[in-house]
Amino acid sequence: MDGCRRLFKALAISFSTMTLFTGITPLYGSSLQYAGPAPLVWGWVVVAFFTWFVGIAMAEICSSFPTTGSLYFWAAHLAGPVWGPFASWCCAWLETIGLIAGIGTQAYAGSQVLQSIILLCTGTNKGGGYLAPRGVFLAMYVGLTIIWAILNTFALNVIAFIDIISMWWQEILLLHEHLLKNGGLNDFIVELRSQGVVLYDVMGKVYTMAKDQIGCRFLQEKFTEGDPEDIEKIFCEIISYIVEIMIDPFRNYLVQKLLEVCNEDQRMCILCAVTGKTSELFRISCDMHRYALPICYDVLLLFMGMQVCLVNVTGE
């Protein structure tokens, strides 16, 4: 029974190291921005596959030398009596530097996620949400590091308990989110389709629906139906976020469909939203996947009657 508890605690430690809070979520945004959806998904698969070989090799060594302080012990024995002390010394210092860098990296990533949580809880970036300035962000970073230092110094048993709670907490929340998303939103949209409910029932939530793949599909169906009143309702709720939707790899098609069905005044509003601020054009030109460039190009040509060239960061 004690052996099972130790194994479970070891699993909880590994699971917490790869936690959504400090392991996956901070990397997701950069990977999606600079690589795209396909490399993001398959990159995890390929790296995970080759990481298995590292784990298998370490498991083989561990089964031969099952001891505490294993890294230094393994290095000393595998290097032999001549180079053993030096190899053990190098291994110890590399491990120490790696742990220091790892703690700093996780504290920084945790601060980023915490800042995003605060921003979303108080509103969005455009909706008056609180975005922590550099000083507050640094305070969060230092605060997380100090909390971890205190726990590791005075409360090792508490850390094991927190790791177990963290593992179950993430599993339960992910399961709940999966059921809520696939049960709640899907059922809601199926109900809308089956009963023919108009957009009036989702007024104020159109942008939220646009962030979901199924909800975005529902809105596109409304465009296809061609009801000017429904188009106007959707347009009014997403126009403030039009550039954000244009550069989104999953939602940009919604704007393409909107351009096909909207009237001249609505197209002019889209043009003003795109060209009204230099920062918005900069966001579009810096979109490495250029999802928004064809849309922006069509809008500008439509009103200016001449060829407009937007140069992105690749120089194309």
PDB file of C-alpha atoms in Angstrom:
ATOM      1  CA  MET A   1       0.000   0.000   0.000  1.00  0.00           C
ATOM      2  CA  ASP A   2       2.862   2.384   0.852  1.00  0.00           C
ATOM      3  CA  GLY A   3       4.451   1.564  -2.492  1.00  0.00           C
ATOM      4  CA  CYS A   4       1.241   2.485  -4.311  1.00  0.00           C
ATOM      5  CA  ARG A   5       1.076   5.776  -2.406  1.00  0.00           C
ATOM      6  CA  ARG A   6       4.656   6.614  -3.358  1.00  0.00           C
ATOM      7  CA  LEU A   7       3.961   5.782  -7.000  1.00  0.00           C
ATOM      8  CA  PHE A   8       0.809   7.903  -6.944  1.00  0.00           C
ATOM      9  CA  LYS A   9       2.729  10.855  -5.464  1.00  0.00           C
ATOM     10  CA  ALA A  10       5.414  10.459  -8.125  1.00  0.00           C
ATOM     11  CA  LEU A  11       2.708  10.469 -10.802  1.00  0.00           C
ATOM     12  CA  ALA A  12       1.161  13.576  -9.242  1.00  0.00           C
ATOM     13  CA  ILE A  13       4.542  15.363  -9.301  1.00  0.00           C
ATOM     14  CA  SER A  14       5.052  14.559 -12.996  1.00  0.00           C
ATOM     15  CA  PHE A  15       1.480  15.542 -13.802  1.00  0.00           C
ATOM     16  CA  SER A  16       1.832  18.851 -11.961  1.00  0.00           C
ATOM     17  CA  THR A  17       5.092  19.604 -13.771  1.00  0.00           C
ATOM     18  CA  MET A  18       3.239  19.276 -17.077  1.00  0.00           C
ATOM     19  CA  THR A  19       0.219  21.117 -15.720  1.00  0.00           C
ATOM     20  CA  LEU A  20      -2.033  23.228 -17.919  1.00  0.00           C
ATOM     21  CA  PHE A  21      -1.242  26.235 -15.732  1.00  0.00           C
ATOM     22  CA  THR A  22       2.524  26.310 -16.266  1.00  0.00           C
ATOM     23  CA  GLY A  23       3.276  23.620 -18.839  1.00  0.00           C
ATOM     24  CA  ILE A  24       0.822  23.630 -21.741  1.00  0.00           C
ATOM     25  CA  THR A  25      -1.156  26.879 -21.755  1.00  0.00           C
ATOM     26  CA  PRO A  26       1.867  29.273 -21.881  1.00  0.00           C
ATOM     27  CA  LEU A  27       3.302  27.392 -24.878  1.00  0.00           C
ATOM     28  CA  TYR A  28       0.027  27.097 -26.771  1.00  0.00           C
ATOM     29  CA  GLY A  29      -0.284  30.738 -27.822  1.00  0.00           C
ATOM     30  CA  SER A  30       3.259  31.078 -29.181  1.00  0.00           C
ATOM     31  CA  SER A  31       3.068  27.731 -30.978  1.00  0.00           C
ATOM     32  CA  LEU A  32      -0.246  28.636 -32.596  1.00  0.00           C
ATOM     33  CA  GLN A  33       1.002  32.083 -33.605  1.00  0.00           C
ATOM     34  CA  TYR A  34       4.381  31.105 -35.050  1.00  0.00           C
ATOM     35  CA  ALA A  35       3.699  27.561 -36.267  1.00  0.00           C
ATOM     36  CA  GLY A  36      -0.039  27.117 -36.760  1.00  0.00           C
ATOM     37  CA  PRO A  37      -2.591  24.461 -35.756  1.00  0.00           C
ATOM     38  CA  ALA A  38      -1.083  21.497 -37.624  1.00  0.00           C
ATOM     39  CA  PRO A  39       2.515  21.879 -36.341  1.00  0.00           C
ATOM     40  CA  LEU A  40       1.106  22.575 -32.871  1.00  0.00           C
ATOM     41  CA  VAL A  41      -0.769  19.255 -32.777  1.00  0.00           C
ATOM     42  CA  TRP A  42       1.752  17.072 -34.575  1.00  0.00           C
ATOM     43  CA  GLY A  43       4.682  18.695 -32.785  1.00  0.00           C
ATOM     44  CA  TRP A  44       3.343  17.367 -29.482  1.00  0.00           C
ATOM     45  CA  VAL A  45       2.862  13.920 -31.015  1.00  0.00           C
ATOM     46  CA  VAL A  46       6.352  13.720 -32.544  1.00  0.00           C
ATOM     47  CA  VAL A  47       8.150  15.090 -29.483  1.00  0.00           C
ATOM     48  CA  ALA A  48       6.160  12.819 -27.165  1.00  0.00           C
ATOM     49  CA  PHE A  49       7.087   9.800 -29.299  1.00  0.00           C
ATOM     50  CA  PHE A  50      10.832  10.449 -29.096  1.00  0.00           C
ATOM     51  CA  THR A  51      10.607  11.404 -25.420  1.00  0.00           C
ATOM     52  CA  TRP A  52       9.451   7.847 -24.754  1.00  0.00           C
ATOM     53  CA  PHE A  53      12.932   6.618 -25.727  1.00  0.00           C
ATOM     54  CA  VAL A  54      14.525   8.918 -23.152  1.00  0.00           C
ATOM     55  CA  GLY A  55      12.168   7.539 -20.513  1.00  0.00           C
ATOM     56  CA  ILE A  56      12.852   3.943 -21.558  1.00  0.00           C
ATOM     57  CA  ALA A  57      16.626   4.501 -21.379  1.00  0.00           C
ATOM     58  CA  MET A  58      16.379   6.095 -17.929  1.00  0.00           C
ATOM     59  CA  ALA A  59      14.089   3.303 -16.753  1.00  0.00           C
ATOM     60  CA  GLU A  60      16.687   0.744 -17.823  1.00  0.00           C
ATOM     61  CA  ILE A  61      19.415   2.551 -15.881  1.00  0.00           C
ATOM     62  CA  CYS A  62      17.127   3.019 -12.879  1.00  0.00           C
ATOM     63  CA  SER A  63      16.336  -0.701 -12.761  1.00  0.00           C
ATOM     64  CA  SER A  64      20.067  -1.439 -12.650  1.00  0.00           C
ATOM     65  CA  PHE A  65      20.914   1.242 -10.066  1.00  0.00           C
ATOM     66  CA  PRO A  66      17.796   1.830  -7.915  1.00  0.00           C
ATOM     67  CA  THR A  67      19.068   4.396  -5.454  1.00  0.00           C
ATOM     68  CA  THR A  68      18.363   7.855  -4.057  1.00  0.00           C
ATOM     69  CA  GLY A  69      20.312  10.687  -5.683  1.00  0.00           C
ATOM     70  CA  SER A  70      20.282   8.529  -8.748  1.00  0.00           C
ATOM     71  CA  LEU A  71      21.504  11.046 -11.327  1.00  0.00           C
ATOM     72  CA  TYR A  72      24.867  11.638  -9.651  1.00  0.00           C
ATOM     73  CA  PHE A  73      25.218   7.956  -8.751  1.00  0.00           C
ATOM     74  CA  TRP A  74      24.464   6.845 -12.296  1.00  0.00           C
ATOM     75  CA  ALA A  75      26.942   9.325 -13.782  1.00  0.00           C
ATOM     76  CA  ALA A  76      29.693   8.207 -11.393  1.00  0.00           C
ATOM     77  CA  HIS A  77      29.227   4.486 -12.094  1.00  0.00           C
ATOM     78  CA  LEU A  78      28.676   4.725 -15.848  1.00  0.00           C
ATOM     79  CA  ALA A  79      31.713   6.983 -16.383  1.00  0.00           C
ATOM     80  CA  GLY A  80      34.043   4.620 -14.541  1.00  0.00           C
ATOM     81  CA  PRO A  81      36.505   5.142 -11.695  1.00  0.00           C
ATOM     82  CA  VAL A  82      38.655   7.679 -13.573  1.00  0.00           C
ATOM     83  CA  TRP A  83      36.004  10.041 -14.934  1.00  0.00           C
ATOM     84  CA  GLY A  84      33.283   9.136 -12.444  1.00  0.00           C
ATOM     85  CA  PRO A  85      33.852  11.990  -9.934  1.00  0.00           C
ATOM     86  CA  PHE A  86      34.052  14.601 -12.693  1.00  0.00           C
ATOM     87  CA  ALA A  87      30.950  13.234 -14.446  1.00  0.00           C
ATOM     88  CA  SER A  88      29.053  13.239 -11.158  1.00  0.00           C
ATOM     89  CA  TRP A  89      30.147  16.826 -10.442  1.00  0.00           C
ATOM     90  CA  CYS A  90      29.048  18.001 -13.925  1.00  0.00           C
ATOM     91  CA  CYS A  91      25.740  16.171 -13.569  1.00  0.00           C
ATOM     92  CA  ALA A  92      25.068  17.782 -10.189  1.00  0.00           C
ATOM     93  CA  TRP A  93      25.749  21.297 -11.446  1.00  0.00           C
ATOM     94  CA  LEU A  94      23.742  20.815 -14.637  1.00  0.00           C
ATOM     95  CA  GLU A  95      20.852  19.507 -12.545  1.00  0.00           C
ATOM     96  CA  THR A  96      21.094  22.497 -10.190  1.00  0.00           C
ATOM     97  CA  ILE A  97      21.202  25.037 -13.024  1.00  0.00           C
ATOM     98  CA  GLY A  98      18.337  23.255 -14.772  1.00  0.00           C
ATOM     99  CA  LEU A  99      16.179  23.333 -11.641  1.00  0.00           C
ATOM    100  CA  ILE A 100      16.867  27.040 -11.081  1.00  0.00           C
ATOM    101  CA  ALA A 101      16.049  27.861 -14.704  1.00  0.00           C
ATOM    102  CA  GLY A 102      13.007  25.576 -14.625  1.00  0.00           C
ATOM    103  CA  ILE A 103      11.582  27.213 -11.512  1.00  0.00           C
ATOM    104  CA  GLY A 104      12.107  30.669 -13.002  1.00  0.00           C
ATOM    105  CA  THR A 105      10.496  29.607 -16.278  1.00  0.00           C
ATOM    106  CA  GLN A 106       7.483  28.063 -14.553  1.00  0.00           C
ATOM    107  CA  ALA A 107       7.052  31.128 -12.348  1.00  0.00           C
ATOM    108  CA  TYR A 108       7.093  33.352 -15.437  1.00  0.00           C
ATOM    109  CA  ALA A 109       4.649  31.095 -17.282  1.00  0.00           C
ATOM    110  CA  GLY A 110       2.421  30.914 -14.213  1.00  0.00           C
ATOM    111  CA  SER A 111       2.413  34.711 -13.968  1.00  0.00           C
ATOM    112  CA  GLN A 112       1.377  34.963 -17.616  1.00  0.00           C
ATOM    113  CA  VAL A 113      -1.544  32.588 -17.114  1.00  0.00           C
ATOM    114  CA  LEU A 114      -2.540  34.331 -13.871  1.00  0.00           C
ATOM    115  CA  GLN A 115      -2.503  37.670 -15.686  1.00  0.00           C
ATOM    116  CA  SER A 116      -4.718  36.209 -18.440  1.00  0.00           C
ATOM    117  CA  ILE A 117      -7.156  34.816 -15.866  1.00  0.00           C
ATOM    118  CA  ILE A 118      -7.451  38.230 -14.190  1.00  0.00           C
ATOM    119  CA  LEU A 119      -7.945  39.892 -17.585  1.00  0.00           C
ATOM    120  CA  LEU A 120     -10.719  37.476 -18.578  1.00  0.00           C
ATOM    121  CA  CYS A 121     -12.430  37.710 -15.189  1.00  0.00           C
ATOM    122  CA  THR A 122     -12.562  41.513 -15.299  1.00  0.00           C
ATOM    123  CA  GLY A 123     -13.389  41.806 -19.000  1.00  0.00           C
ATOM    124  CA  THR A 124     -11.490  41.350 -22.252  1.00  0.00           C
ATOM    125  CA  ASN A 125      -8.543  43.366 -23.518  1.00  0.00           C
ATOM    126  CA  LYS A 126     -11.000  45.589 -25.404  1.00  0.00           C
ATOM    127  CA  GLY A 127     -13.749  45.392 -22.805  1.00  0.00           C
ATOM    128  CA  GLY A 128     -12.036  47.240 -19.977  1.00  0.00           C
ATOM    129  CA  GLY A 129     -10.363  44.223 -18.407  1.00  0.00           C
ATOM    130  CA  TYR A 130      -7.428  44.683 -16.047  1.00  0.00           C
ATOM    131  CA  LEU A 131      -4.110  43.990 -17.743  1.00  0.00           C
ATOM    132  CA  ALA A 132      -1.367  43.885 -15.140  1.00  0.00           C
ATOM    133  CA  PRO A 133       1.432  46.415 -15.786  1.00  0.00           C
ATOM    134  CA  ARG A 134       5.060  45.355 -15.667  1.00  0.00           C
ATOM    135  CA  GLY A 135       5.469  46.142 -11.980  1.00  0.00           C
ATOM    136  CA  VAL A 136       2.447  44.075 -10.950  1.00  0.00           C
ATOM    137  CA  PHE A 137       3.493  41.265 -13.292  1.00  0.00           C
ATOM    138  CA  LEU A 138       6.958  41.244 -11.714  1.00  0.00           C
ATOM    139  CA  ALA A 139       5.347  41.156  -8.259  1.00  0.00           C
ATOM    140  CA  MET A 140       3.293  38.103  -9.273  1.00  0.00           C
ATOM    141  CA  TYR A 141       6.436  36.437 -10.601  1.00  0.00           C
ATOM    142  CA  VAL A 142       8.392  37.092  -7.399  1.00  0.00           C
ATOM    143  CA  GLY A 143       5.387  36.127  -5.263  1.00  0.00           C
ATOM    144  CA  LEU A 144       5.038  32.722  -6.915  1.00  0.00           C
ATOM    145  CA  THR A 145       8.769  32.082  -6.497  1.00  0.00           C
ATOM    146  CA  ILE A 146       8.673  33.020  -2.790  1.00  0.00           C
ATOM    147  CA  ILE A 147       5.621  30.821  -2.158  1.00  0.00           C
ATOM    148  CA  TRP A 148       7.337  27.858  -3.801  1.00  0.00           C
ATOM    149  CA  ALA A 149      10.531  28.508  -1.814  1.00  0.00           C
ATOM    150  CA  ILE A 150       8.620  28.566   1.494  1.00  0.00           C
ATOM    151  CA  LEU A 151       6.713  25.382   0.682  1.00  0.00           C
ATOM    152  CA  ASN A 152       9.857  23.528  -0.400  1.00  0.00           C
ATOM    153  CA  THR A 153      11.715  24.666   2.708  1.00  0.00           C
ATOM    154  CA  PHE A 154       9.153  24.105   5.439  1.00  0.00           C
ATOM    155  CA  ALA A 155       6.297  22.018   4.058  1.00  0.00           C
ATOM    156  CA  LEU A 156       7.400  19.157   1.807  1.00  0.00           C
ATOM    157  CA  ASN A 157       4.413  17.043   2.864  1.00  0.00           C
ATOM    158  CA  VAL A 158       2.097  19.857   1.839  1.00  0.00           C
ATOM    159  CA  ILE A 159       3.666  19.899  -1.641  1.00  0.00           C
ATOM    160  CA  ALA A 160       2.855  16.217  -2.166  1.00  0.00           C
ATOM    161  CA  PHE A 161      -0.712  16.882  -1.063  1.00  0.00           C
ATOM    162  CA  ILE A 162      -0.979  19.910  -3.389  1.00  0.00           C
ATOM    163  CA  ASP A 163       0.358  17.840  -6.303  1.00  0.00           C
ATOM    164  CA  ILE A 164      -2.368  15.239  -5.779  1.00  0.00           C
ATOM    165  CA  ILE A 165      -5.056  17.934  -5.542  1.00  0.00           C
ATOM    166  CA  SER A 166      -3.656  19.587  -8.681  1.00  0.00           C
ATOM    167  CA  MET A 167      -3.848  16.347 -10.646  1.00  0.00           C
ATOM    168  CA  TRP A 168      -7.450  15.597  -9.700  1.00  0.00           C
ATOM    169  CA  TRP A 169      -8.471  19.246 -10.054  1.00  0.00           C
ATOM    170  CA  GLN A 170      -7.256  19.404 -13.652  1.00  0.00           C
ATOM    171  CA  GLU A 171      -8.807  16.069 -14.571  1.00  0.00           C
ATOM    172  CA  ILE A 172     -12.198  17.020 -13.117  1.00  0.00           C
ATOM    173  CA  LEU A 173     -12.170  20.500 -14.688  1.00  0.00           C
ATOM    174  CA  LEU A 174     -11.178  19.148 -18.102  1.00  0.00           C
ATOM    175  CA  LEU A 175     -13.907  16.517 -17.933  1.00  0.00           C
ATOM    176  CA  HIS A 176     -16.433  19.138 -16.820  1.00  0.00           C
ATOM    177  CA  GLU A 177     -15.370  21.520 -19.596  1.00  0.00           C
ATOM    178  CA  HIS A 178     -15.616  18.734 -22.168  1.00  0.00           C
ATOM    179  CA  LEU A 179     -19.101  17.742 -21.038  1.00  0.00           C
ATOM    180  CA  LEU A 180     -20.213  21.360 -20.789  1.00  0.00           C
ATOM    181  CA  LYS A 181     -18.914  22.244 -24.228  1.00  0.00           C
ATOM    182  CA  ASN A 182     -20.122  19.163 -26.050  1.00  0.00           C
ATOM    183  CA  GLY A 183     -23.294  18.864 -24.023  1.00  0.00           C
ATOM    184  CA  GLY A 184     -24.328  22.430 -23.270  1.00  0.00           C
ATOM    185  CA  LEU A 185     -23.356  24.423 -26.339  1.00  0.00           C
ATOM    186  CA  ASN A 186     -23.989  21.608 -28.804  1.00  0.00           C
ATOM    187  CA  ASP A 187     -27.434  20.923 -27.358  1.00  0.00           C
ATOM    188  CA  PHE A 188     -28.177  24.644 -27.374  1.00  0.00           C
ATOM    189  CA  ILE A 189     -27.242  25.021 -31.045  1.00  0.00           C
ATOM    190  CA  VAL A 190     -29.069  21.824 -31.996  1.00  0.00           C
ATOM    191  CA  GLU A 191     -32.103  23.258 -30.238  1.00  0.00           C
ATOM    192  CA  LEU A 192     -31.740  26.511 -32.175  1.00  0.00           C
ATOM    193  CA  ARG A 193     -31.587  24.608 -35.440  1.00  0.00           C
ATOM    194  CA  SER A 194     -34.481  22.302 -34.677  1.00  0.00           C
ATOM    195  CA  GLN A 195     -36.815  24.978 -33.337  1.00  0.00           C
ATOM    196  CA  GLY A 196     -35.803  27.730 -35.752  1.00  0.00           C
ATOM    197  CA  VAL A 197     -35.114  30.217 -32.950  1.00  0.00           C
ATOM    198  CA  VAL A 198     -34.030  33.641 -34.187  1.00  0.00           C
ATOM    199  CA  LEU A 199     -30.847  35.382 -33.120  1.00  0.00           C
ATOM    200  CA  TYR A 200     -32.809  37.470 -30.637  1.00  0.00           C
ATOM    201  CA  ASP A 201     -32.354  34.630 -28.116  1.00  0.00           C
ATOM    202  CA  VAL A 202     -28.559  34.906 -28.260  1.00  0.00           C
ATOM    203  CA  MET A 203     -28.219  38.664 -28.439  1.00  0.00           C
ATOM    204  CA  GLY A 204     -25.256  39.798 -26.362  1.00  0.00           C
ATOM    205  CA  LYS A 205     -23.556  36.428 -26.790  1.00  0.00           C
ATOM    206  CA  VAL A 206     -22.831  36.439 -30.521  1.00  0.00           C
ATOM    207  CA  TYR A 207     -19.114  37.164 -30.108  1.00  0.00           C
ATOM    208  CA  THR A 208     -18.837  34.386 -27.514  1.00  0.00           C
ATOM    209  CA  MET A 209     -20.510  31.989 -29.936  1.00  0.00           C
ATOM    210  CA  ALA A 210     -18.124  33.117 -32.683  1.00  0.00           C
ATOM    211  CA  LYS A 211     -15.205  31.910 -30.537  1.00  0.00           C
ATOM    212  CA  ASP A 212     -16.531  28.349 -30.662  1.00  0.00           C
ATOM    213  CA  GLN A 213     -16.263  26.278 -33.830  1.00  0.00           C
ATOM    214  CA  ILE A 214     -19.846  25.029 -33.600  1.00  0.00           C
ATOM    215  CA  GLY A 215     -21.180  28.467 -32.699  1.00  0.00           C
ATOM    216  CA  CYS A 216     -19.258  29.987 -35.604  1.00  0.00           C
ATOM    217  CA  ARG A 217     -20.846  27.435 -37.899  1.00  0.00           C
ATOM    218  CA  PHE A 218     -24.287  28.411 -36.641  1.00  0.00           C
ATOM    219  CA  LEU A 219     -23.593  32.077 -37.395  1.00  0.00           C
ATOM    220  CA  GLN A 220     -22.386  31.195 -40.891  1.00  0.00           C
ATOM    221  CA  GLU A 221     -25.662  29.368 -41.473  1.00  0.00           C
ATOM    222  CA  LYS A 222     -27.485  32.578 -40.580  1.00  0.00           C
ATOM    223  CA  PHE A 223     -25.409  34.381 -43.213  1.00  0.00           C
ATOM    224  CA  THR A 224     -26.300  31.719 -45.758  1.00  0.00           C
ATOM    225  CA  GLU A 225     -29.996  32.183 -45.011  1.00  0.00           C
ATOM    226  CA  GLY A 226     -29.517  35.821 -46.024  1.00  0.00           C
ATOM    227  CA  ASP A 227     -31.915  37.506 -43.604  1.00  0.00           C
ATOM    228  CA  PRO A 228     -30.750  41.180 -43.515  1.00  0.00           C
ATOM    229  CA  GLU A 229     -32.035  41.594 -39.970  1.00  0.00           C
ATOM    230  CA  ASP A 230     -30.025  38.626 -38.673  1.00  0.00           C
ATOM    231  CA  ILE A 231     -26.956  39.812 -40.585  1.00  0.00           C
ATOM    232  CA  GLU A 232     -27.277  43.243 -38.983  1.00  0.00           C
ATOM    233  CA  LYS A 233     -27.561  41.742 -35.486  1.00  0.00           C
ATOM    234  CA  ILE A 234     -24.462  39.605 -35.949  1.00  0.00           C
ATOM    235  CA  PHE A 235     -22.568  42.483 -37.562  1.00  0.00           C
ATOM    236  CA  CYS A 236     -23.284  44.883 -34.697  1.00  0.00           C
ATOM    237  CA  GLU A 237     -21.904  42.451 -32.120  1.00  0.00           C
ATOM    238  CA  ILE A 238     -18.701  41.441 -33.917  1.00  0.00           C
ATOM    239  CA  ILE A 239     -17.647  44.678 -35.637  1.00  0.00           C
ATOM    240  CA  SER A 240     -15.643  45.777 -32.576  1.00  0.00           C
ATOM    241  CA  TYR A 241     -13.649  42.532 -32.774  1.00  0.00           C
ATOM    242  CA  ILE A 242     -13.458  42.283 -36.561  1.00  0.00           C
ATOM    243  CA  VAL A 243      -9.643  42.375 -36.810  1.00  0.00           C
ATOM    244  CA  GLU A 244      -9.288  39.852 -34.000  1.00  0.00           C
ATOM    245  CA  ILE A 245     -11.627  37.495 -35.868  1.00  0.00           C
ATOM    246  CA  MET A 246      -9.855  38.124 -39.185  1.00  0.00           C
ATOM    247  CA  ILE A 247      -6.477  36.948 -37.869  1.00  0.00           C
ATOM    248  CA  ASP A 248      -7.903  33.961 -36.009  1.00  0.00           C
ATOM    249  CA  PRO A 249      -7.072  30.690 -37.831  1.00  0.00           C
ATOM    250  CA  PHE A 250     -10.418  29.144 -36.882  1.00  0.00           C
ATOM    251  CA  ARG A 251     -12.823  32.098 -37.159  1.00  0.00           C
ATOM    252  CA  ASN A 252     -11.580  34.180 -40.096  1.00  0.00           C
ATOM    253  CA  TYR A 253     -13.960  32.422 -42.479  1.00  0.00           C
ATOM    254  CA  LEU A 254     -16.846  34.091 -40.623  1.00  0.00           C
ATOM    255  CA  VAL A 255     -15.655  37.488 -41.886  1.00  0.00           C
ATOM    256  CA  GLN A 256     -15.318  36.146 -45.423  1.00  0.00           C
ATOM    257  CA  LYS A 257     -18.940  34.999 -45.322  1.00  0.00           C
ATOM    258  CA  LEU A 258     -19.981  38.335 -43.824  1.00  0.00           C
ATOM    259  CA  LEU A 259     -18.390  40.245 -46.714  1.00  0.00           C
ATOM    260  CA  GLU A 260     -20.422  38.196 -49.163  1.00  0.00           C
ATOM    261  CA  VAL A 261     -23.774  39.083 -47.608  1.00  0.00           C
ATOM    262  CA  CYS A 262     -23.383  42.480 -45.903  1.00  0.00           C
ATOM    263  CA  ASN A 263     -24.507  45.773 -47.428  1.00  0.00           C
ATOM    264  CA  GLU A 264     -22.387  48.744 -48.514  1.00  0.00           C
ATOM    265  CA  ASP A 265     -22.651  50.564 -45.184  1.00  0.00           C
ATOM    266  CA  GLN A 266     -21.522  47.492 -43.276  1.00  0.00           C
ATOM    267  CA  ARG A 267     -18.589  47.013 -45.636  1.00  0.00           C
ATOM    268  CA  MET A 268     -17.614  50.626 -45.083  1.00  0.00           C
ATOM    269  CA  CYS A 269     -17.661  50.014 -41.317  1.00  0.00           C
ATOM    270  CA  ILE A 270     -15.371  47.015 -41.799  1.00  0.00           C
ATOM    271  CA  LEU A 271     -13.056  49.158 -43.929  1.00  0.00           C
ATOM    272  CA  CYS A 272     -12.946  51.844 -41.229  1.00  0.00           C
ATOM    273  CA  ALA A 273     -12.281  49.228 -38.536  1.00  0.00           C
ATOM    274  CA  VAL A 274      -9.361  47.843 -40.532  1.00  0.00           C
ATOM    275  CA  THR A 275      -7.810  51.131 -41.675  1.00  0.00           C
ATOM    276  CA  GLY A 276      -8.895  53.446 -38.862  1.00  0.00           C
ATOM    277  CA  LYS A 277      -5.938  52.572 -36.665  1.00  0.00           C
ATOM    278  CA  THR A 278      -2.389  51.934 -37.795  1.00  0.00           C
ATOM    279  CA  SER A 279      -2.069  49.361 -35.030  1.00  0.00           C
ATOM    280  CA  GLU A 280      -4.827  47.236 -36.586  1.00  0.00           C
ATOM    281  CA  LEU A 281      -3.100  47.184 -39.979  1.00  0.00           C
ATOM    282  CA  PHE A 282       0.118  46.303 -38.189  1.00  0.00           C
ATOM    283  CA  ARG A 283      -1.598  43.355 -36.468  1.00  0.00           C
ATOM    284  CA  ILE A 284      -2.818  42.104 -39.834  1.00  0.00           C
ATOM    285  CA  SER A 285       0.566  42.525 -41.526  1.00  0.00           C
ATOM    286  CA  CYS A 286       2.275  40.714 -38.634  1.00  0.00           C
ATOM    287  CA  ASP A 287      -0.045  37.733 -38.931  1.00  0.00           C
ATOM    288  CA  MET A 288       2.450  35.091 -40.017  1.00  0.00           C
ATOM    289  CA  HIS A 289      -0.273  32.855 -41.448  1.00  0.00           C
ATOM    290  CA  ARG A 290      -1.827  35.749 -43.413  1.00  0.00           C
ATOM    291  CA  TYR A 291      -5.378  34.646 -42.723  1.00  0.00           C
ATOM    292  CA  ALA A 292      -6.596  38.257 -42.717  1.00  0.00           C
ATOM    293  CA  LEU A 293      -4.646  39.549 -45.716  1.00  0.00           C
ATOM    294  CA  PRO A 294      -6.981  38.212 -48.449  1.00  0.00           C
ATOM    295  CA  ILE A 295     -10.011  39.602 -46.599  1.00  0.00           C
ATOM    296  CA  CYS A 296      -8.358  42.972 -46.040  1.00  0.00           C
ATOM    297  CA  TYR A 297      -7.197  43.051 -49.655  1.00  0.00           C
ATOM    298  CA  ASP A 298     -10.731  42.457 -50.975  1.00  0.00           C
ATOM    299  CA  VAL A 299     -12.227  45.116 -48.716  1.00  0.00           C
ATOM    300  CA  LEU A 300      -9.687  47.753 -49.721  1.00  0.00           C
ATOM    301  CA  LEU A 301      -9.979  46.986 -53.429  1.00  0.00           C
ATOM    302  CA  LEU A 302     -13.739  47.143 -53.206  1.00  0.00           C
ATOM    303  CA  PHE A 303     -13.730  50.776 -52.051  1.00  0.00           C
ATOM    304  CA  MET A 304     -10.502  52.231 -53.356  1.00  0.00           C
ATOM    305  CA  GLY A 305     -10.627  50.806 -56.881  1.00  0.00           C
ATOM    306  CA  MET A 306      -6.905  50.195 -57.013  1.00  0.00           C
ATOM    307  CA  GLN A 307      -4.435  47.540 -56.063  1.00  0.00           C
ATOM    308  CA  VAL A 308      -3.372  47.671 -52.444  1.00  0.00           C
ATOM    309  CA  CYS A 309      -0.396  45.699 -51.251  1.00  0.00           C
ATOM    310  CA  LEU A 310       0.017  44.718 -47.620  1.00  0.00           C
ATOM    311  CA  VAL A 311       3.486  43.563 -46.728  1.00  0.00           C
ATOM    312  CA  ASN A 312       3.672  41.052 -43.900  1.00  0.00           C
ATOM    313  CA  VAL A 313       6.661  40.248 -41.739  1.00  0.00           C
ATOM    314  CA  THR A 314       8.006  37.792 -44.323  1.00  0.00           C
ATOM    315  CA  GLY A 315       8.305  40.578 -46.893  1.00  0.00           C
ATOM    316  CA  GLU A 316       5.775  39.051 -49.303  1.00  0.00           C
TER     317      GLU A 316
END
